[in-house]
Short mmCIF file of C-alpha atoms and ligand atoms in Angstrom, two decimals:
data_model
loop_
_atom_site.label_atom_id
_atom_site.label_comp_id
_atom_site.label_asym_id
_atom_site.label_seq_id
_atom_site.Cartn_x
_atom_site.Cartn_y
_atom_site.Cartn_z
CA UNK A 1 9.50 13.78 35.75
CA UNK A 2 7.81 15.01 32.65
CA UNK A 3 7.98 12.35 30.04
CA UNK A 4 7.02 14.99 27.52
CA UNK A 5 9.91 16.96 27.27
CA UNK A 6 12.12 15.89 24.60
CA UNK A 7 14.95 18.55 25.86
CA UNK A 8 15.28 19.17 29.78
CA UNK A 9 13.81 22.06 30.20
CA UNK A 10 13.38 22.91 33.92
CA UNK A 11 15.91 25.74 35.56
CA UNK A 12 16.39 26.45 39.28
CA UNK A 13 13.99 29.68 39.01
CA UNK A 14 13.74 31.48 42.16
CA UNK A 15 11.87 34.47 42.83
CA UNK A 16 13.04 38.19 41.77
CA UNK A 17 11.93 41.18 40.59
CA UNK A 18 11.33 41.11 37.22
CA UNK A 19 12.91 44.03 35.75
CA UNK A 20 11.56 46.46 33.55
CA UNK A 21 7.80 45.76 34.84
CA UNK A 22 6.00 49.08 36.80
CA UNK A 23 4.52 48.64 39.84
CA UNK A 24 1.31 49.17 38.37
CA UNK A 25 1.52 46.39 35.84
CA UNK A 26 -1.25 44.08 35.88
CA UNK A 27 -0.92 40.62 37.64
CA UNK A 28 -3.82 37.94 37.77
CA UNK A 29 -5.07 34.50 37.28
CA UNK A 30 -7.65 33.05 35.22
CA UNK A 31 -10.47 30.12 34.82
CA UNK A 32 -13.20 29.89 32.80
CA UNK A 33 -17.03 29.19 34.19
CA UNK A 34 -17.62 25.37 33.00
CA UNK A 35 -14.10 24.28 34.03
CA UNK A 36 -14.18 24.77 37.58
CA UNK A 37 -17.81 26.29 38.34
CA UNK A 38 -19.45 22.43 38.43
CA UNK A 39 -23.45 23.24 40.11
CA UNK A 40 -24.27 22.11 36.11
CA UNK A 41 -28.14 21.81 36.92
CA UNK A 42 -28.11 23.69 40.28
CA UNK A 43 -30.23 27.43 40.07
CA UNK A 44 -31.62 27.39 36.99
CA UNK A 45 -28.78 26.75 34.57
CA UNK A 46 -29.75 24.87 31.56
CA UNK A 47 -27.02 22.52 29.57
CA UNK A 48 -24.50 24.35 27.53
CA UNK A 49 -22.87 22.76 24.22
CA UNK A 50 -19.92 21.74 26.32
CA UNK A 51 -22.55 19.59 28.81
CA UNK A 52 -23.92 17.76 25.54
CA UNK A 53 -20.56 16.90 23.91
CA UNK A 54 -19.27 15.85 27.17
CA UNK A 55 -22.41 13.13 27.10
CA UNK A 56 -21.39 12.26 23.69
CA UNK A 57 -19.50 9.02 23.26
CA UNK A 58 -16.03 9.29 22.62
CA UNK A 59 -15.58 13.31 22.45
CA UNK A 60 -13.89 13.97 25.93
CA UNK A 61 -11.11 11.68 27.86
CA UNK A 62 -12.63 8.94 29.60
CA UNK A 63 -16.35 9.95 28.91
CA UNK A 64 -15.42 13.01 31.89
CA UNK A 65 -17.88 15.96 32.18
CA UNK A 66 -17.72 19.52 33.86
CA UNK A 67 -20.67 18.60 36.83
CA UNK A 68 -18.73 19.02 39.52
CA UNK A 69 -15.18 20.12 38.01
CA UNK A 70 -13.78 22.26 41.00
CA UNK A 71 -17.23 22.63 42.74
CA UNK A 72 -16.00 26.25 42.62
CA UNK A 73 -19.63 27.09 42.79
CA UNK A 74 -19.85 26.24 46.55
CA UNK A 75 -16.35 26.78 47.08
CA UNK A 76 -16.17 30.19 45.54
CA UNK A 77 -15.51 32.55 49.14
CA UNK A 78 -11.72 29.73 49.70
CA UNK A 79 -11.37 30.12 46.10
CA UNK A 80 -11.54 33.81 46.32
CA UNK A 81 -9.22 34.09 49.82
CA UNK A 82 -6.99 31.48 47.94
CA UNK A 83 -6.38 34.40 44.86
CA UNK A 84 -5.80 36.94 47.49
CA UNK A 85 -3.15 34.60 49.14
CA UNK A 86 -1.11 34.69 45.44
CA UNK A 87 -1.25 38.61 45.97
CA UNK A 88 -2.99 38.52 42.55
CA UNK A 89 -4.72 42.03 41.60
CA UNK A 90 -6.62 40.59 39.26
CA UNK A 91 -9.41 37.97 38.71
CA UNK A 92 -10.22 37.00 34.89
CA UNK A 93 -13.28 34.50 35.15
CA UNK A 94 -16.41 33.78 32.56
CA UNK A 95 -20.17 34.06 33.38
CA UNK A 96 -21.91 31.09 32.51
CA UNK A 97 -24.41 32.03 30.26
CA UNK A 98 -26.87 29.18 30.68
CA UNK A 99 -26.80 30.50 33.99
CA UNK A 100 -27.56 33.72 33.66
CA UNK A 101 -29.96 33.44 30.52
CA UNK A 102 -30.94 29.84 30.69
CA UNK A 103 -31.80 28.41 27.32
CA UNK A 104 -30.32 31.15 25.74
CA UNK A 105 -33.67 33.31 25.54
CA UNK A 106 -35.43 35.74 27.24
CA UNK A 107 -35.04 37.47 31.01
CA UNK A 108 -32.13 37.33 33.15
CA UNK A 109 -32.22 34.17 35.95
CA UNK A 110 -31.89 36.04 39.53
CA UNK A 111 -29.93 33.15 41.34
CA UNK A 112 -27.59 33.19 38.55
CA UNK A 113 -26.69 36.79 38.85
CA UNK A 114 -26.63 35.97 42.85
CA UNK A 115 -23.71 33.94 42.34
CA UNK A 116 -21.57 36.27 40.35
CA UNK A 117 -22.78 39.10 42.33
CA UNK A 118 -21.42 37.16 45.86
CA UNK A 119 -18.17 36.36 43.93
CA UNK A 120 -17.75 40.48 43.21
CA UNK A 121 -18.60 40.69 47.00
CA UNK A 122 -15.97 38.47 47.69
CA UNK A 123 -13.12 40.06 45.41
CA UNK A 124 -14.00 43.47 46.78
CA UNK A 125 -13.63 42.29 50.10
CA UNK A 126 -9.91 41.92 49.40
CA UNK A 127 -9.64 44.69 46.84
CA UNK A 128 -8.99 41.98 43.78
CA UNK A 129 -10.41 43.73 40.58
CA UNK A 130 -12.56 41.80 38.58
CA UNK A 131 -12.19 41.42 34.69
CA UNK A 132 -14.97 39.62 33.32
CA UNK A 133 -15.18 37.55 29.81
CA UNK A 134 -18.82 36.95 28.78
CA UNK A 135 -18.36 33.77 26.66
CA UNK A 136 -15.78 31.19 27.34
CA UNK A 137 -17.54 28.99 25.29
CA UNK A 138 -21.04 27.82 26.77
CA UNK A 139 -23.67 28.18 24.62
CA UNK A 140 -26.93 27.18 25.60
CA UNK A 141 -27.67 23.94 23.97
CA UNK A 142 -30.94 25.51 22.91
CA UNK A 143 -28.96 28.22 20.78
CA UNK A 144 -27.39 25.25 19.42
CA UNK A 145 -30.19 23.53 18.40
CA UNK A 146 -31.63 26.59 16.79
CA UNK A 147 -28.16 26.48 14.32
CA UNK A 148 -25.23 27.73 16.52
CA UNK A 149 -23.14 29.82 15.79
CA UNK A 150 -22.85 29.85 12.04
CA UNK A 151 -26.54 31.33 11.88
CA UNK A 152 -27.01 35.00 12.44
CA UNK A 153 -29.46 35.30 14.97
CA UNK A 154 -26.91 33.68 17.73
CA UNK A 155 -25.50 37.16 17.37
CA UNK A 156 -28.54 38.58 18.24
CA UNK A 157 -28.76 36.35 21.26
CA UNK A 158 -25.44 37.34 22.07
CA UNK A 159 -25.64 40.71 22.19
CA UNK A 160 -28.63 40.34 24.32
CA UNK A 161 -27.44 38.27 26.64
CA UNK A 162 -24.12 40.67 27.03
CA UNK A 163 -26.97 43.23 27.75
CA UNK A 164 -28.95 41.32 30.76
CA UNK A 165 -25.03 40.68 32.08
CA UNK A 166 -24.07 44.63 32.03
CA UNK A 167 -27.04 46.05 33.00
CA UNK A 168 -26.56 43.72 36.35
CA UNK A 169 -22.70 44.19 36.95
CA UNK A 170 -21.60 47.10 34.80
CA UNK A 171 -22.01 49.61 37.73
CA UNK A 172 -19.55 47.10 39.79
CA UNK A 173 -16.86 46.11 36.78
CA UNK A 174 -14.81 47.72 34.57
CA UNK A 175 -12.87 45.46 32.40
CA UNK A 176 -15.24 43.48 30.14
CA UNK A 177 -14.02 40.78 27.23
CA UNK A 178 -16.77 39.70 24.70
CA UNK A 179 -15.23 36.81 23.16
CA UNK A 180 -12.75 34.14 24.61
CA UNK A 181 -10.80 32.79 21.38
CA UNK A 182 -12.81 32.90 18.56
CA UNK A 183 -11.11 30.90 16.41
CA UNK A 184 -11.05 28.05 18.94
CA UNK A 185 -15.16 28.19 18.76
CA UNK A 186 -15.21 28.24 15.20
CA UNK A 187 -12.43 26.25 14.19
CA UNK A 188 -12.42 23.32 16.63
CA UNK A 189 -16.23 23.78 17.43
CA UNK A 190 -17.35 23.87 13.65
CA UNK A 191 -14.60 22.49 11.70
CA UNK A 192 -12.56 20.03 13.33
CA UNK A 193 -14.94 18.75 15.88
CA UNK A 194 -12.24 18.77 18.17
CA UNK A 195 -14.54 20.83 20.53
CA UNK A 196 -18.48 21.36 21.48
CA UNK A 197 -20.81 21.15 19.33
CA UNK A 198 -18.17 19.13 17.41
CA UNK A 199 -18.93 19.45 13.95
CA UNK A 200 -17.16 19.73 10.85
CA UNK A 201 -17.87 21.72 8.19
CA UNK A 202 -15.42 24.27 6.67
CA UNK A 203 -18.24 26.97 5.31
CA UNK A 204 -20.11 26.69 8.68
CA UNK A 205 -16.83 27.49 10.29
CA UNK A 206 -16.49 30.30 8.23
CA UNK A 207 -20.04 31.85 9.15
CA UNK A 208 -19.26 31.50 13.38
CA UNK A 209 -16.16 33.22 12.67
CA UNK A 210 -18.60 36.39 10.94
CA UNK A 211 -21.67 35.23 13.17
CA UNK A 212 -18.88 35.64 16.57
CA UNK A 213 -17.79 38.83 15.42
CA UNK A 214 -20.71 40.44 14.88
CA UNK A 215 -22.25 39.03 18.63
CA UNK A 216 -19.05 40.73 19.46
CA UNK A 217 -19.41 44.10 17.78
CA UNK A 218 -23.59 44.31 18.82
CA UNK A 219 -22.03 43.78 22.69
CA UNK A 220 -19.02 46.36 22.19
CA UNK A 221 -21.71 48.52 20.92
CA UNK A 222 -24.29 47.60 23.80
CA UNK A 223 -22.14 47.93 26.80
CA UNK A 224 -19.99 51.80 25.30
CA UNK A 225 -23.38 52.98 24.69
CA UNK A 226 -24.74 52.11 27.97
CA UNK A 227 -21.45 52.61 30.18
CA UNK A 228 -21.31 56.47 28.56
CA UNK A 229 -25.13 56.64 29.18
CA UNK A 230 -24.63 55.76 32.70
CA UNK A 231 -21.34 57.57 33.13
CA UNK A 232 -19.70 53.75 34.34
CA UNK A 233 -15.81 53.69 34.16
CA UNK A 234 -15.52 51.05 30.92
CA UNK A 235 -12.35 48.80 29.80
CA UNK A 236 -13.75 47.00 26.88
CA UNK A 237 -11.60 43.86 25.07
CA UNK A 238 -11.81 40.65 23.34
CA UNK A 239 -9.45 37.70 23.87
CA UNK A 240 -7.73 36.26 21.28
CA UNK A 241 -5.61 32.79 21.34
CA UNK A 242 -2.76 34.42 19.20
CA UNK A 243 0.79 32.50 17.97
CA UNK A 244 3.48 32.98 15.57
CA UNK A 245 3.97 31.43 12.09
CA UNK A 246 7.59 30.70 11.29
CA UNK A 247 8.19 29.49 7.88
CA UNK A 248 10.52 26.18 7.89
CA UNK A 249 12.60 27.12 4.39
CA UNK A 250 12.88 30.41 2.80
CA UNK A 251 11.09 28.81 -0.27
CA UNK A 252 7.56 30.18 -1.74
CA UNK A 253 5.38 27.19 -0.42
CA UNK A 254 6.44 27.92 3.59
CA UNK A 255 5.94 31.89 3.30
CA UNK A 256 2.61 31.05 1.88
CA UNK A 257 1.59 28.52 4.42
CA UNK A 258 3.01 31.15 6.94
CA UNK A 259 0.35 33.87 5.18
CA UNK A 260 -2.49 31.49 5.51
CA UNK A 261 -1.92 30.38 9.20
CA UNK A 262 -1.73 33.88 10.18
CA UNK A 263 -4.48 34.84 8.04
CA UNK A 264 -7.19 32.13 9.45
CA UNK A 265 -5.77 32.01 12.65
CA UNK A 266 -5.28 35.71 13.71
CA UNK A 267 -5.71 38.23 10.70
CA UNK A 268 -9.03 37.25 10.19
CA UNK A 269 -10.31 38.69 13.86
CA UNK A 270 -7.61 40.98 14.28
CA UNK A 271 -8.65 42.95 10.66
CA UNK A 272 -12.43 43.32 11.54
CA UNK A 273 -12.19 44.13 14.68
CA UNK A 274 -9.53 47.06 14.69
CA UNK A 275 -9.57 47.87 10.96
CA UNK A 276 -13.21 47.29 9.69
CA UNK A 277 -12.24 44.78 6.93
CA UNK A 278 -11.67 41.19 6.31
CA UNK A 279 -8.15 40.26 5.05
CA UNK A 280 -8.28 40.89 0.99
CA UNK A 281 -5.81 37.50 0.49
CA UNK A 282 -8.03 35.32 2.81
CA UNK A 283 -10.98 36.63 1.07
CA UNK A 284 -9.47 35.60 -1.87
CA UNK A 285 -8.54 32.12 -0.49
CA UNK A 286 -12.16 31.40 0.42
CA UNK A 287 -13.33 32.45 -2.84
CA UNK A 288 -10.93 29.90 -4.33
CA UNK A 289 -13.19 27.23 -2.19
CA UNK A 290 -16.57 28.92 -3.04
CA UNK A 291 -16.96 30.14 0.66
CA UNK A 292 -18.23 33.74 1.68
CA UNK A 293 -18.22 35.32 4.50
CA UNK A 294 -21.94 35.80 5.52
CA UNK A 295 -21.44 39.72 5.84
CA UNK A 296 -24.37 42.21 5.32
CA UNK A 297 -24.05 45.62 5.04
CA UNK A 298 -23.19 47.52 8.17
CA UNK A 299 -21.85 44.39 9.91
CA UNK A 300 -17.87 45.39 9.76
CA UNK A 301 -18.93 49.23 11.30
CA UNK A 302 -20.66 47.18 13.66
CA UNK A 303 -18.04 44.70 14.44
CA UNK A 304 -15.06 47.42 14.67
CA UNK A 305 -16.81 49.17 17.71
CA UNK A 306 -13.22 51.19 19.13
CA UNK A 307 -11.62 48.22 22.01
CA UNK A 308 -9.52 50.00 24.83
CA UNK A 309 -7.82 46.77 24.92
CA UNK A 310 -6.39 43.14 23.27
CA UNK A 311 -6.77 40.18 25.49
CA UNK A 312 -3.71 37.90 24.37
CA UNK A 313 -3.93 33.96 25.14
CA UNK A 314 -0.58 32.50 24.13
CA UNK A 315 0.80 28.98 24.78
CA UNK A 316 3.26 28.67 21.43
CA UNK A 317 4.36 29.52 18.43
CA UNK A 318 4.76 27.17 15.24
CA UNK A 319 7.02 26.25 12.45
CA UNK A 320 5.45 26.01 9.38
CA UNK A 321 5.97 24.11 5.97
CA UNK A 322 3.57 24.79 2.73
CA UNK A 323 4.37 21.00 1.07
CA UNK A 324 3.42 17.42 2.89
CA UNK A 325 6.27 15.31 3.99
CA UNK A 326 6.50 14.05 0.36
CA UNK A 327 7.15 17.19 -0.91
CA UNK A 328 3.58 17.79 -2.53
CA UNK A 329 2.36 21.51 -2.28
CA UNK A 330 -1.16 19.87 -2.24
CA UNK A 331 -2.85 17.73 0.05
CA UNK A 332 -5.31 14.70 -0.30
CA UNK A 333 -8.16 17.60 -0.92
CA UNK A 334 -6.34 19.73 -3.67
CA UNK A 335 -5.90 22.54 -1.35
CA UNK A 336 -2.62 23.84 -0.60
CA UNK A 337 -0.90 22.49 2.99
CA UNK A 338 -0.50 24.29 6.00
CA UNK A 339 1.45 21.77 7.93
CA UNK A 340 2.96 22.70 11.72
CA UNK A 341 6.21 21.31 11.46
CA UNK A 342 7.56 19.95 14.92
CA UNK A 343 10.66 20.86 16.32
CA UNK A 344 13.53 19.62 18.87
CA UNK A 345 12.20 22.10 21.67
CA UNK A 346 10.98 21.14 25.24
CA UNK A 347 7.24 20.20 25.44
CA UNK A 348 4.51 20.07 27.70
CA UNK A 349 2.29 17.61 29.03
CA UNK A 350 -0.63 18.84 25.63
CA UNK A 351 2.71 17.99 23.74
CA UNK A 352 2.90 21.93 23.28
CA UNK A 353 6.36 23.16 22.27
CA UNK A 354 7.51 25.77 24.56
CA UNK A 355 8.62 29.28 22.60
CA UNK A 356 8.77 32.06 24.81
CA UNK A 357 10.76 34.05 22.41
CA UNK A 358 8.01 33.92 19.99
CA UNK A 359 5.63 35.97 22.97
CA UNK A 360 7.83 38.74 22.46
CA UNK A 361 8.01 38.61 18.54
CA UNK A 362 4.12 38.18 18.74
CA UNK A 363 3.73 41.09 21.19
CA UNK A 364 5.78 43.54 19.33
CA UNK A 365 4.05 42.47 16.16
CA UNK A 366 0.67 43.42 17.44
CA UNK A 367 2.21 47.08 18.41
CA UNK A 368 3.26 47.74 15.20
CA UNK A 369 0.43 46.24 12.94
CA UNK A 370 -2.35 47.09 15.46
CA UNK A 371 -1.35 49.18 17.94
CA UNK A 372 -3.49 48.16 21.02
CA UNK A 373 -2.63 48.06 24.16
CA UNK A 374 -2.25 44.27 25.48
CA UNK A 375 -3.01 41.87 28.36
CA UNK A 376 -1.65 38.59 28.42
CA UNK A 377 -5.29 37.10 29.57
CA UNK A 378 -3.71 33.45 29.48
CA UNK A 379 -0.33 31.74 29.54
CA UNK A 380 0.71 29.33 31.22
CA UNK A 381 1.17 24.83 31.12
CA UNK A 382 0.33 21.62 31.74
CA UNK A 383 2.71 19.21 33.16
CA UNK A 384 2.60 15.91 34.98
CA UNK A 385 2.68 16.81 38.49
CA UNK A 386 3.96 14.49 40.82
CA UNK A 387 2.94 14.85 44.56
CA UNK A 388 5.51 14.41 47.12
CA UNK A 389 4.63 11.83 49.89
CA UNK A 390 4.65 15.54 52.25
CA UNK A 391 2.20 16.79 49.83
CA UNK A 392 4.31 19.15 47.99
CA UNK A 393 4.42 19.87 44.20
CA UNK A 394 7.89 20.21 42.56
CA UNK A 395 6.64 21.77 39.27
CA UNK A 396 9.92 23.31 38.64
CA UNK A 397 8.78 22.93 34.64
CA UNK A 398 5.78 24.79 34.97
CA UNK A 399 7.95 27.68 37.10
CA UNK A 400 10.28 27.93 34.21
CA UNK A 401 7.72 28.14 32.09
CA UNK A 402 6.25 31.24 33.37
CA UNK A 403 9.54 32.98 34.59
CA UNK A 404 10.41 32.45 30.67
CA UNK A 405 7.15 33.47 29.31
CA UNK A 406 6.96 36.86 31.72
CA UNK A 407 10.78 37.65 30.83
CA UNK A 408 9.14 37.89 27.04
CA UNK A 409 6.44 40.18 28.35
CA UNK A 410 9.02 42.02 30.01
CA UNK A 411 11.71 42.17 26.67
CA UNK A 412 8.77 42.79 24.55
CA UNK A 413 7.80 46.64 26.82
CA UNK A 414 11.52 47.04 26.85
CA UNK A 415 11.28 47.49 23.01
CA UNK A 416 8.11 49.13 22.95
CA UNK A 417 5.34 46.67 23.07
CA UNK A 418 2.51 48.70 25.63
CA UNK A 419 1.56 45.18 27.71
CA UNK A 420 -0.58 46.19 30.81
CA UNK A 421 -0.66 42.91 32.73
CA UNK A 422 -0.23 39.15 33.14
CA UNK A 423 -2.36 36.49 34.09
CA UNK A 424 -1.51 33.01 34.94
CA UNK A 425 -3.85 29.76 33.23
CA UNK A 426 -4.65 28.82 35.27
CA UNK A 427 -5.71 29.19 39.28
CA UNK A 428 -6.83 25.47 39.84
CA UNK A 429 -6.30 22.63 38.00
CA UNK A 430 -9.30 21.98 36.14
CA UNK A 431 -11.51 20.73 33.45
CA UNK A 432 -9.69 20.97 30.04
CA UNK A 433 -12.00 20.45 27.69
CA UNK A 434 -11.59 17.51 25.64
CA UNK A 435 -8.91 16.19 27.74
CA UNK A 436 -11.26 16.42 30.63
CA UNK A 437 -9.20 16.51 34.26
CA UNK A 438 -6.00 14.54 32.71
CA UNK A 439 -4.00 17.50 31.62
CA UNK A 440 -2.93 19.88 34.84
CA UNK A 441 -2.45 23.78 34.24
CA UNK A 442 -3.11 25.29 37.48
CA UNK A 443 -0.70 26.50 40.00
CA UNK A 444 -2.70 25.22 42.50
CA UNK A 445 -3.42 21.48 42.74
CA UNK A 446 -6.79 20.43 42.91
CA UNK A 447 -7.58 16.80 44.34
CA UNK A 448 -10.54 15.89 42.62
CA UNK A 449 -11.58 13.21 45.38
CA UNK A 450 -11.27 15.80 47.98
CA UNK A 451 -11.84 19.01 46.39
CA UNK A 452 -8.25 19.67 48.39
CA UNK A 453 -6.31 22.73 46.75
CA UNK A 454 -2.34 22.79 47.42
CA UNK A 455 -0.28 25.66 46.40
CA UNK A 456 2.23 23.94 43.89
CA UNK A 457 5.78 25.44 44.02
CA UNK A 458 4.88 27.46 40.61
CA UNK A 459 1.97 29.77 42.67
CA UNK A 460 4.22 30.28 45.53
CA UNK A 461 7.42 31.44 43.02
CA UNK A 462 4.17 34.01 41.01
CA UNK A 463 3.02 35.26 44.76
CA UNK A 464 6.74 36.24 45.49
CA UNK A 465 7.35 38.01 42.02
CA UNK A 466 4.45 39.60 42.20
CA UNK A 467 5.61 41.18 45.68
CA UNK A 468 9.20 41.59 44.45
CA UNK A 469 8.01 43.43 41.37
CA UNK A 470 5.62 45.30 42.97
CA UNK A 471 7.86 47.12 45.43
CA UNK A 472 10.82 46.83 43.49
C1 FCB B 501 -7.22 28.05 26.04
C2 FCB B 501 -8.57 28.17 26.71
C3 FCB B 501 -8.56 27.83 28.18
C4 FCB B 501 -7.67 26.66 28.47
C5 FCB B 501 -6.30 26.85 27.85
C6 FCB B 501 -5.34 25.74 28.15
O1 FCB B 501 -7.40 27.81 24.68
O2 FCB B 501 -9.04 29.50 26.58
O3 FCB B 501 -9.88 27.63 28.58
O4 FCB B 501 -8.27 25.49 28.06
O5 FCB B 501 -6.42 27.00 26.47
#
């Protein structure tokens, strides 16, 4: 039993074709390099911001760290048999940088490219296509140290480090993402603290947003000119962790709150990157606060490179008021309030209210103000899992969750949205951040004593929609 969920939630879901979803649409799963890789000082890597703010007193769930995690790192040939047994196409996983580049500087480290280069063995071996993000968030601590990424040359670094990665793999993969979530490196890296390197400053926020942008657009640039020079097939994306801002009232206050959400939360990459221009009325906004975006000249031809593709991560959407539960349009600072506003809906286990609705409003609104094609690159839940004394795992909540979330996909092509694919968050349980291992999203279990992995019910109900869809 979930204790989170205010409303039952969980339906009797079983398996069918899901309709309106070609045979060739995508299907995958996903993790991300320091949540299940572990090996944190094995073959050269160096720590990344995520190893130091795991050390740091009081940032992560019970003090835990990503050393071990899944020990996919040794495990990696059973992890990758284990995809193909979910009848999966596709694999999304990160390269560790720190591995790859330790420190964040200079040539490319051998045994790190071994690893990923076994792992593309592996997935070839059972015809799984890879689709590769470059940063899921592990900067080297040294890049760190040397200002992160609100200073400019981390870019630079970037963009370089992108290059050592292509010039190894690009003849092997197609489908390359720059960025994982931007604003969750920015905002909860720089801001809130709520994430490595965990510090908070507004302005310096507002410079990794540029500084990640422009790292993205030097790599965009980087890996067209080199896949056209080398006549590689490319697929070139960036992920973005992307919601829906509902105002509460029809008043003034809550469409304005509404405007900034989706301004700092989605406009703000989305405008750059396909458009070539920051969003005038967030502009304005920052102004207002004596902030500016950190842009030189060139930087927004740079940073609006041409994408083939839009790498969605959604988990919700949110209600939104513009005044504080008193009724002030001003907060504590003077600046005008943005407040989520929580609603009667089923939760999960991160106390996430589950929307699937708003996936198909979201999807539909990308189509029409961007035009992209999408991927879903994440979706998916955390719940309480309770094992059965046979071993089994009953996550009926989490199997609603994606039969609801997919039906979204599926309504949101049926009315014209052009969504390529789906992929699950996540394979294994894993390391989440600053919960650490509390919080559960995988559809397989992972037994962190035993490094045992159990198909819950939720992977066996994907592997037979998958097949049902498929030859449907
Ligand atoms: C996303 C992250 C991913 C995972 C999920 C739950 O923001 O990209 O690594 O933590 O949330």
């Amino acid at each position: 039993m979930n204790n989170h969920l205010v409303t039952p939630y969980a339906r009797n879901v079983t398996p069918a074709p899901v309709p309106g979803l070609p045979a060739d649409f995508r299907w995958g799963v996903a993790t991300a390099a320091y949540q299940i890789e572990g090996a944190a000082a094995e073959d050269g890597r160096t720590p990344s911001i995520w190893d130091t703010y795991c050390r740091t007193p009081g940032m992560v769930v019970r003090g835990e760290n990503g050393d071990t995690a899944c020990d996919h790192y040794h495990r990696m040939p059973d992890d990758v048999q284990l995809i193909s047994d979910l009848s999966v196409d596709t694999y999304r996983f990160s390269l560790a940088w720190p591995r790859i580049q330790p420190g964040g500087r200079g040539p490319a480290n051998p045994k790190g490219l071994d690893f990923y280069k076994r792992l593309l063995d592996e997935l070839e071996t059972r015809a799984i296509t890879p689709w590769i993000t470059l940063y899921h968030w592990d900067l080297p601590q040294d890049l760190e140290d040397a200002g992160g990424w609100p200073a400019r040359d981390t870019a630079h670094r970037f963009a370089e480090y992108a290059a050592l990665a292509y010039d190894a793999l690009g003849d092997r993969v197609k489908h390359w993402t720059t960025l994982n979530e931007p604003w969750c490196s920015a905002m909860l890296g720089y801001a809130y603290g709520a994430q490595a390197p965990g510090r908070k400053d507004f302005g310096d926020a507002m410079s990794a947003v540029h500084h990640l942008l422009l790292g993205h657009g030097l790599a965009s640039q980087y890996l067209r000119e080199t896949a056209a020079a080398k006549n590689q097939d490319l697929e070139l994306g960036i992920t973005l962790n992307l919601g829906t801002a509902t105002p509460e009232t029809d008043s003034r206050e809550d469409a304005e709150a509404c405007r900034r959400a989706d301004g700092l939360g989605s406009r703000i990459y989305l405008d750059p990157i396909t458009k070539g221009a920051y969003p005038a009325d967030i502009v304005a906004d920052l102004a207002l606060r004596n902030i500016e975006l950190p842009v030189q000249d060139g930087d927004l031809e740079v940073i609006s490179t041409p994408l083939d593709v839009l790498g969605v991560n959604f988990y919700r959407g949110t209600l939104f008021s513009g005044v504080t539960e008193e009724g002030s349009p001003l907060d504590a600072d003077g600046l005008p309030v943005t407040r989520g506003v929580e609603r009667d809906l089923p939760r999960t286990a991160m106390d996430w209210e589950i929307t699937p609705t708003a996936l198909t409003d979201l999807l539909l609104r990308l189509q029409q103000d961007y035009g992209l094609p999408t991927v879903i690159t994440e979706n998916g839940a955390a719940f309480d899992d309770e094992v059965t004394p046979d071993g089994e795992i009953h996550d009926a909540d989490r199997t609603t969750y994606l039969a609801d979330h997919i039906a979204a996909v599926a309504d949101a092509r049926a009315q014209g949205a052009d969504v390529r694919g789906y992929f699950a968050w996540s394979l294994l349980d894993n390391f989440e951040w600053s919960y650490g291992y509390d919080k559960r999203f995988g559809i397989v279990r992972v037994d962190y004593e035993t490094q045992e992995r159990t198909l819950k019910d939720s992977a066996k109900w994907y592997r037979d929609t998958i097949r049902l869809t498929r030859d449907n």
